[in-house]
Structure formats: C-alpha cells, structure tokens
Short mmCIF file of C-alpha atoms in Angstrom, two decimals:
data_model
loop_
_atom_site.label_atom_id
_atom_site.label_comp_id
_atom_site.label_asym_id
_atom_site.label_seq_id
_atom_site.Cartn_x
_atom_site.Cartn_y
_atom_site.Cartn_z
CA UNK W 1 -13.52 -15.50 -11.31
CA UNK W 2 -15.02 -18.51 -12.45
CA UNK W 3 -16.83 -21.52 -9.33
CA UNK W 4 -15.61 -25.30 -10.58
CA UNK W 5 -18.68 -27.50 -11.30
CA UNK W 6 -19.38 -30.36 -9.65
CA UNK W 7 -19.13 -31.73 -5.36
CA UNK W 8 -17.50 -28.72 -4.19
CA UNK W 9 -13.89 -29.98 -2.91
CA UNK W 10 -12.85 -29.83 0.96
CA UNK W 11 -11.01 -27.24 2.68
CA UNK W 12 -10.31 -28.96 5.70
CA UNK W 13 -6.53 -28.93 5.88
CA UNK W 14 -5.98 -26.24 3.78
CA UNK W 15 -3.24 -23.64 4.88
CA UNK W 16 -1.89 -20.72 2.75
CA UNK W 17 1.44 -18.65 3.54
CA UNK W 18 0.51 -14.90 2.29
CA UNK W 19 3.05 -12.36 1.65
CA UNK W 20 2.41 -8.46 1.11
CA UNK W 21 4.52 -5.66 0.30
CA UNK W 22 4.00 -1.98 2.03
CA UNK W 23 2.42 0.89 -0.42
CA UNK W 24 3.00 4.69 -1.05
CA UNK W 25 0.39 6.21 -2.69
CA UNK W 26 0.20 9.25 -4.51
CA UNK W 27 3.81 10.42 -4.63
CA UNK W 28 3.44 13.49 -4.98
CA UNK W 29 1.50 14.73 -8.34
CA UNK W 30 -0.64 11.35 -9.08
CA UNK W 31 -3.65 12.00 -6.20
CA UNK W 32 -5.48 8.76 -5.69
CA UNK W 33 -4.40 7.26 -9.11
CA UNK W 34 -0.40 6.75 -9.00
CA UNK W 35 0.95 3.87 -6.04
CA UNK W 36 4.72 1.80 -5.57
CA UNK W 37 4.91 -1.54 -4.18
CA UNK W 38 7.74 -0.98 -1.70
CA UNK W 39 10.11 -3.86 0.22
CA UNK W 40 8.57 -4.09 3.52
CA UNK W 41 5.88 -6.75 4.23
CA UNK W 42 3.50 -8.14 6.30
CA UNK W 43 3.04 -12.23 6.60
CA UNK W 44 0.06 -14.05 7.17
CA UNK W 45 -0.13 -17.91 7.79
CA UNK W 46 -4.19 -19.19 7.34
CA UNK W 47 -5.61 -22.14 8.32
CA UNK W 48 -8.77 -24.25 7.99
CA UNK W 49 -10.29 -25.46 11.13
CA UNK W 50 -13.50 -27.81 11.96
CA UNK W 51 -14.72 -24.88 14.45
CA UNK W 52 -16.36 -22.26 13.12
CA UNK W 53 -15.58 -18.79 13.55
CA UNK W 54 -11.96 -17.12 13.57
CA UNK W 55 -9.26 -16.30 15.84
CA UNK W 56 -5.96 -13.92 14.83
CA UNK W 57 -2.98 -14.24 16.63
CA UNK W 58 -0.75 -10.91 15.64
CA UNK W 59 2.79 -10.87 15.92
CA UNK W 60 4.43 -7.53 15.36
CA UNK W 61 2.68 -4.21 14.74
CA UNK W 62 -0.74 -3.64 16.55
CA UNK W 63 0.00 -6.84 18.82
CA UNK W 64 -2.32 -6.07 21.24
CA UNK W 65 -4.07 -3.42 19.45
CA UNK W 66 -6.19 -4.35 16.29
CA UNK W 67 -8.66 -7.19 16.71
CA UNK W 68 -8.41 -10.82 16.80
CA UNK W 69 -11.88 -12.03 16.01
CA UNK W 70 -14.35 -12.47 13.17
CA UNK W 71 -13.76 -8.50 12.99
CA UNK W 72 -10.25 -8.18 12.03
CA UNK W 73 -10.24 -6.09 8.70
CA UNK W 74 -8.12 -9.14 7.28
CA UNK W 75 -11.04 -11.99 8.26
CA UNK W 76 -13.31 -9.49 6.80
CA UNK W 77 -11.72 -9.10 2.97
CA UNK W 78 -11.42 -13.56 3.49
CA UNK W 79 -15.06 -13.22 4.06
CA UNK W 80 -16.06 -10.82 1.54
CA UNK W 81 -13.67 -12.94 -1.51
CA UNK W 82 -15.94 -16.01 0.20
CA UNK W 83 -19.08 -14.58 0.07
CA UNK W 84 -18.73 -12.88 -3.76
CA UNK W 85 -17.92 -15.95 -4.92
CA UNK W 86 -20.85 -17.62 -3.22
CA UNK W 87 -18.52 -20.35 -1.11
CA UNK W 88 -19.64 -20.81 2.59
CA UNK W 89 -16.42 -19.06 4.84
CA UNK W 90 -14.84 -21.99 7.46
CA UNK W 91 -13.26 -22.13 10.16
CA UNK W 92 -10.14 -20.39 10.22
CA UNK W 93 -6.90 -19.93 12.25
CA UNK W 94 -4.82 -16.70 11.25
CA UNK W 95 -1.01 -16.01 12.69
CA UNK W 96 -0.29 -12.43 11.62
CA UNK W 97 3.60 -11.22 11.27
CA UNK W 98 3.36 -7.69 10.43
CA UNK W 99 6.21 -5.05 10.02
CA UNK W 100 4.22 -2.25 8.23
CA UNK W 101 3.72 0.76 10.39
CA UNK W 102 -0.10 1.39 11.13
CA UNK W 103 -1.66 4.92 10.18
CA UNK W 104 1.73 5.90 9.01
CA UNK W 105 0.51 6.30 4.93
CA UNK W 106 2.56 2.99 3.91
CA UNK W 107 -0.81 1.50 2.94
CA UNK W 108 -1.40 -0.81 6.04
CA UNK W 109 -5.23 -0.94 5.73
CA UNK W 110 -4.68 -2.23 1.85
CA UNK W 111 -2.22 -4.90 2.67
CA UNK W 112 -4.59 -5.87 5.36
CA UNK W 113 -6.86 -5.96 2.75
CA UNK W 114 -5.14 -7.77 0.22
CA UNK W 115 -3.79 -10.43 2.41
CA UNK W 116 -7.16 -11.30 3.03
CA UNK W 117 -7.96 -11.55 -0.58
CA UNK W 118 -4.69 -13.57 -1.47
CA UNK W 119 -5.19 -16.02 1.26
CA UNK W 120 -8.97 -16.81 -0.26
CA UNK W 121 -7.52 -16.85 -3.52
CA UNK W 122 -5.00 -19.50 -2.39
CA UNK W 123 -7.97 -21.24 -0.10
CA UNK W 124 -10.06 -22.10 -3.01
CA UNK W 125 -7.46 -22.96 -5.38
CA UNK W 126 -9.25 -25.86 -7.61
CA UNK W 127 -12.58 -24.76 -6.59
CA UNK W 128 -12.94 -21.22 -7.64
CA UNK W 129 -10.46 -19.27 -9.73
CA UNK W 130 -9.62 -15.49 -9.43
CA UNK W 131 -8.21 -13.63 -12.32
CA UNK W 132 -5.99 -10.43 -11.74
CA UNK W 133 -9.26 -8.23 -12.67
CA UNK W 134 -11.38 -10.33 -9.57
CA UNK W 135 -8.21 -9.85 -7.18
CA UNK W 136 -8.02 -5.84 -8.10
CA UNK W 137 -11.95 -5.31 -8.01
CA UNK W 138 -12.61 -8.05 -4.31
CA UNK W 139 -9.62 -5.10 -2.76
CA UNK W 140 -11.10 -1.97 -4.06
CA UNK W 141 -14.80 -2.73 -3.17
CA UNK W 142 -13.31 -2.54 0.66
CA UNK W 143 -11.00 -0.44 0.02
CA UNK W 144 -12.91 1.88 -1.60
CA UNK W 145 -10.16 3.09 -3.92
CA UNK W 146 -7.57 1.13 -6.19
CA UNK W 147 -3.97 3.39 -5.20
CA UNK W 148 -2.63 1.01 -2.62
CA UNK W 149 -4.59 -2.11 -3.32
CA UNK W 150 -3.17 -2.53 -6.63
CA UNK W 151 0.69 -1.91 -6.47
CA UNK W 152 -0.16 -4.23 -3.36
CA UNK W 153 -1.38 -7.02 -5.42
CA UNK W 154 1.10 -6.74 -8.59
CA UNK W 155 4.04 -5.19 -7.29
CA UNK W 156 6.11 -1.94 -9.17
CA UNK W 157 4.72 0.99 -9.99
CA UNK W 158 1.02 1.34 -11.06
CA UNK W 159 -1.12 3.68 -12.27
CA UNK W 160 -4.80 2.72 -11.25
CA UNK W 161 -8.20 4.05 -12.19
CA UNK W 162 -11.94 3.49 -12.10
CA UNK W 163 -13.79 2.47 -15.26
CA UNK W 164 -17.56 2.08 -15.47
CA UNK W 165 -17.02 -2.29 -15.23
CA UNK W 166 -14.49 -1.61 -12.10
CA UNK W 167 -11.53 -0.51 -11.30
CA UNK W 168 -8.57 -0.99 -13.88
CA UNK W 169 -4.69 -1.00 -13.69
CA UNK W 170 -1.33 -1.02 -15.24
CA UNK W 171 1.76 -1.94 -13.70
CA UNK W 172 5.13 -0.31 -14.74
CA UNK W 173 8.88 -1.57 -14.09
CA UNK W 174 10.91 0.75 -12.57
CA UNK W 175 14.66 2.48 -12.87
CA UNK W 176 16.95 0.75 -11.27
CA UNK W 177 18.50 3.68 -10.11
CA UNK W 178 15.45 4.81 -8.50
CA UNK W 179 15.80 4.69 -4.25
CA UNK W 180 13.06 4.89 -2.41
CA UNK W 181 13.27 5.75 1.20
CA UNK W 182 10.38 6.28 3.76
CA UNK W 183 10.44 8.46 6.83
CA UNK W 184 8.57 7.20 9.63
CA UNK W 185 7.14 9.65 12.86
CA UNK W 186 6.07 8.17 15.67
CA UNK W 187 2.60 9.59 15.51
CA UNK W 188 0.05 8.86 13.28
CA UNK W 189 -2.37 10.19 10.78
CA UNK W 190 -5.76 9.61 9.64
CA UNK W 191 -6.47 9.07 6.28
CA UNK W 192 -10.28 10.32 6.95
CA UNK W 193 -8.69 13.18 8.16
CA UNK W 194 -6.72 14.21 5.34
CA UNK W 195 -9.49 13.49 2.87
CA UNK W 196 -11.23 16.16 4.81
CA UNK W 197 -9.11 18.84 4.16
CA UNK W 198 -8.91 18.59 0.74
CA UNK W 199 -11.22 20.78 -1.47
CA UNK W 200 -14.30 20.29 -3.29
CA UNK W 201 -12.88 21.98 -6.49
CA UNK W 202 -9.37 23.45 -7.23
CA UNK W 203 -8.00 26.51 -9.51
CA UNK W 204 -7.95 25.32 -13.42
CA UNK W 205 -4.01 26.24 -13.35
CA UNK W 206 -3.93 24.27 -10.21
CA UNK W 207 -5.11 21.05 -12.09
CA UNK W 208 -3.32 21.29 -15.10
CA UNK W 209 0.07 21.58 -13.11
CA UNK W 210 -0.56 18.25 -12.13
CA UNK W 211 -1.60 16.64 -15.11
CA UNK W 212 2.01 18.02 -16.43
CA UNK W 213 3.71 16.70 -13.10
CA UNK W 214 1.89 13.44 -12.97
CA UNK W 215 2.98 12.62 -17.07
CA UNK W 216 6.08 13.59 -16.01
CA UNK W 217 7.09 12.04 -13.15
CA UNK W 218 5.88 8.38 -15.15
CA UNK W 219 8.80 9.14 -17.58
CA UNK W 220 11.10 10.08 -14.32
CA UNK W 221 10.29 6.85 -12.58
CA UNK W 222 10.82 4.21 -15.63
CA UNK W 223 13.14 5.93 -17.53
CA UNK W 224 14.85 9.42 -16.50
CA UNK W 225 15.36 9.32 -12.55
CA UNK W 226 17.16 12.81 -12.78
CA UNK W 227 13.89 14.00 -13.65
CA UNK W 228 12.34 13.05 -9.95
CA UNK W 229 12.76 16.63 -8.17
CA UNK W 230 10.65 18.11 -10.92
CA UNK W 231 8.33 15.59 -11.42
CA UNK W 232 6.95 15.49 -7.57
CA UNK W 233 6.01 18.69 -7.39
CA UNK W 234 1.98 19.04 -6.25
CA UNK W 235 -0.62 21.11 -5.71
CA UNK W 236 -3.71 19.49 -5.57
CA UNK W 237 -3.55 17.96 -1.97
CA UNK W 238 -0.50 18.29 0.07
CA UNK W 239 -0.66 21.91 0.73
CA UNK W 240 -4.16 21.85 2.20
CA UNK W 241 -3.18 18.57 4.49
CA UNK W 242 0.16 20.71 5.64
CA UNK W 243 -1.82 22.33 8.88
CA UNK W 244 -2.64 18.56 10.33
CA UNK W 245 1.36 17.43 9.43
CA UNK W 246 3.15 20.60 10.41
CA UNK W 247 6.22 18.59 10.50
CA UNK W 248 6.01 16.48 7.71
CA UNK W 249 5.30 19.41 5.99
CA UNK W 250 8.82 21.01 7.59
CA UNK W 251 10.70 18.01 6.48
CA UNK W 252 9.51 17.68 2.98
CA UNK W 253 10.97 21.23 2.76
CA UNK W 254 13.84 20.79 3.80
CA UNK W 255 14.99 18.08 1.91
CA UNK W 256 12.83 19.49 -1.39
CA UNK W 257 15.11 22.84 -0.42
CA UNK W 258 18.08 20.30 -0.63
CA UNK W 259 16.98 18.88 -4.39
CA UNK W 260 15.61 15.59 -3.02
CA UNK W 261 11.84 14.40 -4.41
CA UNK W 262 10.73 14.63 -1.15
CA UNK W 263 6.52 13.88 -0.82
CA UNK W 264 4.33 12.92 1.96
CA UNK W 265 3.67 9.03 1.50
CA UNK W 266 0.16 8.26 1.03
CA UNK W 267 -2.02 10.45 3.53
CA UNK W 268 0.94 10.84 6.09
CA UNK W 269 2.44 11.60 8.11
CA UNK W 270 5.37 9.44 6.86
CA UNK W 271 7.62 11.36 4.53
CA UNK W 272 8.72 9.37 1.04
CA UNK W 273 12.31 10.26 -0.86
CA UNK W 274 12.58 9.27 -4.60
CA UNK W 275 16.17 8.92 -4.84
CA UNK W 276 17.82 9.17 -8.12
CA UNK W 277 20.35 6.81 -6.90
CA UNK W 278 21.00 5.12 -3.45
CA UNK W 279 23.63 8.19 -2.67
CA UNK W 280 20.52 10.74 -2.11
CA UNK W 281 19.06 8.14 0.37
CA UNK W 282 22.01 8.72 2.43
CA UNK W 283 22.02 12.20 2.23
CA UNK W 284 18.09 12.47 3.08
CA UNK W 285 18.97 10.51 6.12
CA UNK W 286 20.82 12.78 7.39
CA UNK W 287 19.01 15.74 6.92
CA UNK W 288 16.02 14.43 8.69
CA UNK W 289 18.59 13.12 11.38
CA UNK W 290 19.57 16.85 11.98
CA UNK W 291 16.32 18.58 11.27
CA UNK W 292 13.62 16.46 12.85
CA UNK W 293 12.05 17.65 16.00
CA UNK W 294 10.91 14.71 16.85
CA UNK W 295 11.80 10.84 16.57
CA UNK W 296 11.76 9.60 12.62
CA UNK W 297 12.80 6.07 11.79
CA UNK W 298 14.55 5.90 8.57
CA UNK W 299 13.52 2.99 6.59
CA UNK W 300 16.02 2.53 3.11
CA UNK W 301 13.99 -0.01 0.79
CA UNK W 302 13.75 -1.40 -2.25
CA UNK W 303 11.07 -1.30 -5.07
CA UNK W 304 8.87 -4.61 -4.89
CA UNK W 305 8.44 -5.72 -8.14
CA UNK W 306 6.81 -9.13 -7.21
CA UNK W 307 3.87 -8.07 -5.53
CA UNK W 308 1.58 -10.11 -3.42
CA UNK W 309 2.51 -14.05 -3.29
CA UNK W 310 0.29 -16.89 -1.85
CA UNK W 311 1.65 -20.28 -1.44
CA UNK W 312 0.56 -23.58 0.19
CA UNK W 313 1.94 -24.26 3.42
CA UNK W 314 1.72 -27.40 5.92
CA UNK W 315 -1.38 -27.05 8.05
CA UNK W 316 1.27 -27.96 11.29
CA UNK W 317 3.80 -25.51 10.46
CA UNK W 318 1.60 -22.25 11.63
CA UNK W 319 3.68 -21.04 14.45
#
C-alpha cells in the first residue's frame, strides 16, 4: 500500500457501498488454514461527515445489540486501515444491513472486519492504494488469523497461511456441482470457547490423517465432488469441541451416517453440508428437519466467487 505525494485530497463527500460475503472455515480437515466464501452478505453504506467521531445505524442482525459508536468492531478495522497508512480517520456515518448470523461460525466477526477494511480501501481511493497483500494482512492483524478474512476478501475457496512477511493466500475456483448448505441453531457459540478445548499437541497418526484429508478434500472441492464424504473427515478439532455442541455434534452424525460431508462450520455451532450436487442439499434438509431437537434454519447457498466489492455511492443515497 503505497500514500500519493503531494496536498493530501479531501474526503468530505466521500461515500462507499461495501459488500461482504459470509465464511466457513475449516471444513472439516483444513483447521485454521482452509475457508469458502459463501452467498450470504452483509452491506455497509459509509459516509464522510464534518463532525468528528462515528455513529452506526444497524439494520438486521444485532439491531439493537452490537455497538453503534467509535467501538463498533467495523469503525475499528476503518480506523486501524486509517491509522497503518498514516491518514487522519474523519468523520463518519455508517448504515449497516446485515444478514449473517452472529456467533453462529459463518465468519461474522471477519466480515465485520473486512467491511471495515474495504470501505477504507474505497475511502482513500486516489490518495492511498491497497494491494490484495495490504487488504489480507490490515484483516488478519485484527483478526488474528487469515481462515475467514481471506475467502472474505477474494471470494471461492482459499487456502491461507502465515509466512514470516505476513499472512499469504491462494484462492481456488470451485466445482460447479459442489452445494453448500449451512445449518443454523438458534444458540450460539464462542469461538474463544472452542479454541479452548482443543489440545496443546495431538497423536502423530492423528496429524497425518489430516494432512491426507486436507490434500484430499482440495482435489474433492475443484475437481472430484464425489470425493467430499471422504475428504471431510477430521480429527484434529471437532471431536474435542463435540461436549460444548452436543447437538451439532448429533447432527453431523446423522447426516455423515447418511453419506453427506457433513462438518461443523467454522467454530459452531452451525452445521455445513458439502453437497456433491444440489440433490444432497435437499436430502440434508430433511434429515435435520426430522432429527433436530431443536429449531435449525436451513440456509441453501451458493459459492461466492466474487468476494468482497467496494463501490462509490452518492453521499444522499445512505438510507
């Protein structure tokens, strides 16, 4: 990300439309490294005001809930693109539409995140320029890990890892026969919480079983779809988070038990479906219809293959 030399140009006026797709990370056998950019999104209207400060106005998911000052974790990542890049933060008015379930493991916090980050990006367009490296790096240093952030940003599947210069990615097209579906309780999880019941260290055979799963389910996702069933097995995280999502863990049976690539999405307690074609969707519907204990809302999406989008929008048009 490079500052433009020279008067630094105004922002007054300036208003961005963001766009961000929900995440699942993991699926299954790629722990903290493997994430899909899936078709429901949160939208974000920002504008540049002469007062200083910020107000949110949320529409949609946590209306009412999550904050709508200066403290909002989507001011915040504005602030922190502002301040890396050594520009002083305005003013700024923020209308928030958002459709992606909170604490649900669809990646909410990241897309929070990444708005935030896109609508900077789109704010200093002219004055300072971010490259796909600065967008990736600004998400993870608040994220704290690249999984969601990334297929966030770029859209598809992505495979994301830490380097000693930063966190790196690469972004893979998927089958089109590939059908993702999500599973959505109506409680939540913590993602804190999950971390914590992993272990410090895990069996040798353990860890090589996923290593075989992980390569595998890459060639399952672009290429060989039948392969999915196979290729989500795990071992390295959702068995030890099983006790805090007893029926996640339930469900994920039951449709595994079935021949569906069933895996809990992200940390929980939402279950994700890998369908080899839209026909399994269907059929993994149902079974949670007639198993679940509880309420689940079934979401049937699409793979986003765009990623994140920023785009100019009239100042008067924030509504």
């Amino acid at each position: 990300m490079t500052a433009a030399t020279g008067v630094p140009a105004t922002l007054d006026g300036r208003a961005v439309h963001v766009k961000v797709p929900a995440t699942s990370a993991n699926l299954g056998p790629g722990f903290d490294t493997l994430g899909l950019a899936l078709s429901v999104y949160d939208e974000l209207e920002v504008r540049v005001r002469q007062e200083p400060g910020a107000s949110v106005e949320v529409h949609g998911i946590g209306a009412g809930d999550v904050p709508t000052d200066e403290s909002n974790l989507v001011v915040r990542a504005i602030a922190h693109a502002f301040s890396r890049v050594g520009q002083p933060m305005p003013g700024l008015d923020l209308v928030a539409h958002n459709v992606i379930p909170h604490g649900r493991g669809m990646g909410s916090s990241g897309a929070a995140i990444v708005a935030g980050i896109m609508a900077a990006k789109g704010l200093l367009e002219g004055i300072v320029e971010f490259d796909a490296d600065a967008l990736l790096r600004l998400a993870t240093e608040l994220e704290g890990h690249p999984d969601n952030v990334a297929p966030a940003i770029f859209g598809g599947l992505t495979i994301a890892w830490v380097t000693p210069e930063g966190p790196a990615h690469k972004k893979l097209n998927v089958h089109r026969g590939v059908s993702p579906a999500v599973f959505v309780p109506e409680h939540t999880m913590s993602t804190q919480l999950a971390r914590s019941l992993q272990p410090t260290s895990v069996p040798h055979e353990d860890a090589i079983f996923n290593v075989s799963r992980s390569a595998l389910l890459i060639a399952a996702l672009i290429q060989s779809p039948e392969l999915l069933h196979a290729a989500t097995e795990d071992r390295l995280h959702q068995s030890y988070r099983a006790s805090a999502m007893p029926e996640t863990d339930r469900l994920i049976r039951v449709l595994r038990d079935c021949g569906l690539a069933a895996v809990v999405s992200g940390a929980g307690p939402s279950v994700l479906v890998l369908g080899s074609d839209p026909a399994q969707r269907l059929l993994a519907a149902d079974l949670v219809a007639r198993h679940a204990e509880t309420p689940w809302q079934a979401l049937l999406l699409a793979v986003d293959f765009k990623g994140a989008t920023v785009v100019p929008h009239p100042a008067d048009a924030l509504v």
